[in-house]
Coordinates of C-alpha atoms in Angstrom, one line a residue:
X1 CA 29.5 50.4 29.4
X2 CA 30.1 46.2 29.8
X3 CA 28.4 44.0 27.6
X4 CA 25.8 41.8 29.0
X5 CA 27.1 38.4 28.3
X6 CA 24.5 36.2 30.4
X7 CA 22.6 33.0 28.3
X8 CA 19.4 34.5 27.0
X9 CA 16.4 32.2 26.5
X10 CA 14.7 32.9 23.0
X11 CA 13.0 30.0 20.6
X12 CA 12.5 30.3 16.4
X13 CA 9.7 29.1 14.8
X14 CA 10.1 27.7 11.5
X15 CA 7.9 25.4 8.9
X16 CA 10.5 22.1 9.7
X17 CA 8.9 22.7 13.4
X18 CA 12.9 23.2 15.2
X19 CA 12.8 25.3 18.1
X20 CA 16.6 27.0 18.4
X21 CA 17.6 28.2 22.3
X22 CA 20.8 29.3 23.7
X23 CA 22.5 27.4 26.5
X24 CA 25.4 27.6 28.5
X25 CA 28.8 25.5 27.9
X26 CA 28.7 21.9 29.4
X27 CA 25.1 21.5 29.6
X28 CA 23.6 18.0 29.2
X29 CA 20.6 17.6 27.5
X30 CA 18.7 14.3 26.8
X31 CA 17.3 15.4 23.2
X32 CA 19.8 15.0 20.1
X33 CA 21.1 18.2 19.7
X34 CA 23.7 20.1 17.5
X35 CA 25.8 22.8 19.2
X36 CA 27.5 25.3 17.1
X37 CA 31.5 25.7 17.6
X38 CA 31.7 28.3 20.0
X39 CA 34.9 30.2 22.0
X40 CA 35.1 29.3 25.5
X41 CA 33.2 32.0 28.1
X42 CA 30.7 32.3 25.4
X43 CA 27.3 31.3 24.9
X44 CA 27.1 28.1 22.7
X45 CA 24.1 27.7 20.5
X46 CA 21.9 24.3 19.9
X47 CA 19.3 23.3 17.6
X48 CA 16.9 21.0 18.8
X49 CA 14.3 19.4 15.9
X50 CA 10.7 18.1 16.7
X51 CA 8.9 15.4 14.8
X52 CA 5.3 16.4 14.7
X53 CA 3.4 13.2 15.6
X54 CA 0.1 12.7 13.5
X55 CA -2.8 13.1 15.4
X56 CA -5.2 9.8 15.9
X57 CA -9.2 9.4 16.0
X58 CA -10.6 6.3 17.4
X59 CA -14.1 5.8 15.3
X60 CA -16.4 2.9 15.2
X61 CA -17.0 1.4 11.6
X62 CA -20.7 2.0 10.5
X63 CA -20.3 -0.1 7.2
X64 CA -17.4 -2.8 6.2
X65 CA -14.6 -1.3 4.4
X66 CA -11.2 -1.5 3.4
X67 CA -10.4 -0.1 6.7
X68 CA -12.4 -3.5 8.5
X69 CA -15.1 -4.7 9.4
X70 CA -18.8 -3.2 10.5
X71 CA -18.8 -2.5 14.2
X72 CA -14.7 -2.9 14.6
X73 CA -13.2 -0.1 16.3
X74 CA -9.9 1.8 14.6
X75 CA -7.6 4.1 15.2
X76 CA -7.3 6.5 12.5
X77 CA -5.6 9.5 11.6
X78 CA -7.5 12.6 11.9
X79 CA -7.2 13.8 8.4
X80 CA -8.3 10.5 7.1
X81 CA -11.3 10.7 9.4
X82 CA -12.6 13.6 8.6
X83 CA -12.1 13.8 4.7
X84 CA -13.0 10.4 4.1
X85 CA -15.0 7.9 6.8
X86 CA -17.1 10.8 8.2
X87 CA -18.5 12.4 5.1
X88 CA -18.8 9.0 3.5
X89 CA -20.7 7.7 6.3
X90 CA -18.4 4.6 7.1
X91 CA -17.3 5.5 10.5
X92 CA -18.3 7.3 13.8
X93 CA -16.4 9.2 16.4
X94 CA -16.3 7.1 19.4
X95 CA -17.5 9.1 22.6
X96 CA -17.7 7.8 26.1
X97 CA -21.3 6.7 25.6
X98 CA -20.1 4.4 22.3
X99 CA -16.9 3.1 23.9
X100 CA -19.2 1.8 27.4
X101 CA -21.0 -0.1 24.8
X102 CA -18.6 -1.4 22.4
X103 CA -16.6 -2.5 25.4
X104 CA -20.1 -4.3 27.1
X105 CA -20.8 -5.6 23.4
X106 CA -17.0 -7.3 23.5
X107 CA -17.5 -8.3 27.4
X108 CA -20.8 -10.0 26.6
X109 CA -19.0 -12.0 23.4
X110 CA -16.3 -13.1 25.1
X111 CA -18.6 -14.8 28.2
X112 CA -20.5 -16.2 25.4
X113 CA -17.3 -17.7 23.3
X114 CA -15.9 -19.4 26.7
X115 CA -19.2 -20.6 27.5
X116 CA -19.3 -22.8 24.1
X117 CA -15.8 -23.7 24.7
X118 CA -17.1 -24.7 28.1
X119 CA -20.6 -26.8 26.9
X120 CA -18.0 -28.3 24.1
X121 CA -15.8 -30.0 26.7
X122 CA -18.5 -31.0 29.2
X123 CA -20.0 -32.7 26.2
X124 CA -16.6 -34.4 25.0
X125 CA -16.1 -35.5 28.5
X126 CA -19.4 -37.2 28.7
X127 CA -19.2 -39.2 25.4
X128 CA -15.5 -39.9 26.8
X129 CA -17.0 -41.3 30.4
X130 CA -19.7 -43.3 28.8
X131 CA -17.4 -45.0 26.5
X132 CA -19.7 -46.8 24.2
X133 CA -22.9 -46.5 22.0
X134 CA -24.6 -48.8 19.9
X135 CA -26.1 -49.3 16.5
X136 CA -28.2 -51.8 15.7
X137 CA -28.4 -52.9 11.8
X138 CA -30.1 -56.1 10.1
X139 CA -27.4 -58.9 9.4
X140 CA -26.8 -61.1 6.4
X141 CA -26.1 -64.9 6.8
X142 CA -22.4 -63.5 6.3
X143 CA -22.3 -61.3 9.1
X144 CA -22.4 -58.2 6.3
X145 CA -24.5 -55.4 7.4
X146 CA -27.2 -54.4 5.0
X147 CA -26.8 -50.7 4.4
X148 CA -24.2 -48.9 6.1
X149 CA -23.5 -46.9 9.5
X150 CA -23.6 -43.1 9.1
X151 CA -23.3 -40.3 11.4
X152 CA -27.1 -40.4 11.4
X153 CA -27.0 -43.6 13.2
X154 CA -24.1 -42.5 16.0
X155 CA -26.8 -39.3 16.9
X156 CA -29.6 -41.6 17.0
X157 CA -27.9 -43.8 19.1
X158 CA -26.2 -40.9 21.5
X159 CA -29.9 -39.7 21.5
X160 CA -31.2 -42.7 22.9
X161 CA -28.7 -43.3 25.5
X162 CA -28.3 -39.6 26.7
X163 CA -31.6 -37.7 25.5
X164 CA -30.0 -35.0 23.7
X165 CA -29.3 -34.7 20.3
X166 CA -26.3 -33.8 18.2
X167 CA -24.9 -32.4 15.0
X168 CA -24.0 -35.1 12.3
X169 CA -20.9 -32.7 11.2
X170 CA -19.5 -33.3 14.6
X171 CA -18.8 -37.0 13.9
X172 CA -15.9 -38.7 11.7
X173 CA -17.3 -42.0 10.9
X174 CA -15.3 -44.9 9.2
X175 CA -16.5 -47.2 6.6
X176 CA -18.8 -49.5 8.5
X177 CA -19.9 -53.1 6.5
X178 CA -20.3 -55.2 9.2
X179 CA -21.1 -56.3 12.9
X180 CA -18.2 -55.0 15.3
X181 CA -16.9 -52.2 17.5
X182 CA -15.3 -48.9 15.6
X183 CA -13.5 -46.0 17.1
X184 CA -15.7 -43.0 16.2
X185 CA -13.7 -39.5 16.3
X186 CA -16.0 -36.5 17.6
X187 CA -15.2 -32.5 17.6
X188 CA -17.4 -30.2 19.3
X189 CA -14.6 -27.5 19.3
X190 CA -11.1 -27.1 18.3
X191 CA -10.5 -27.4 21.9
X192 CA -13.2 -29.9 22.7
X193 CA -12.3 -33.4 20.5
X194 CA -13.0 -36.9 21.9
X195 CA -13.2 -40.3 21.0
X196 CA -15.3 -43.1 21.7
X197 CA -16.5 -47.1 21.0
X198 CA -20.0 -47.6 18.4
X199 CA -21.0 -51.1 18.9
X200 CA -23.1 -52.5 15.8
X201 CA -24.8 -55.1 16.4
X202 CA -27.2 -57.5 14.9
X203 CA -30.8 -56.1 15.1

């Protein structure tokens, strides 16, 4: 009887997740392989090793922890989520509804941040356009003012001319002890800064 030498496909399972299969000579594989030496015309044997990737779970943190801040969405291994985060009440798995809510809140926060920057830039442009504000102080015979000029005085001067009350922390006021015109720096946002003049005049 003649022996059937046609290639036979087969696999062998092993703890290392390696698969074993036969292939025909001169077959090119896109995967990394190790061929066993073979004589001409016989079927060769190749071992292909696959590394099993750890499965991930998307979760929303219910409490602040080493993983992140409360409300953050994180991606962790299934084992870490099941054995630690979920039992400790630190996180919950992301559902479609939760994902939609998370994306809606993220979009809302992004819109609010964009508006904050826009408003700050508009305010900086307005003060730059006006250009000068006036503060009146009591002045002595030597031209020196009584007291000092503070950020609160700048805020009052702007309010008197624009009707808008701003925060004192936005203004950097130099030391002023006499009448004259001074430059004031204002920062309403890291993307919205401006300069304008402050005239200190005799009351």
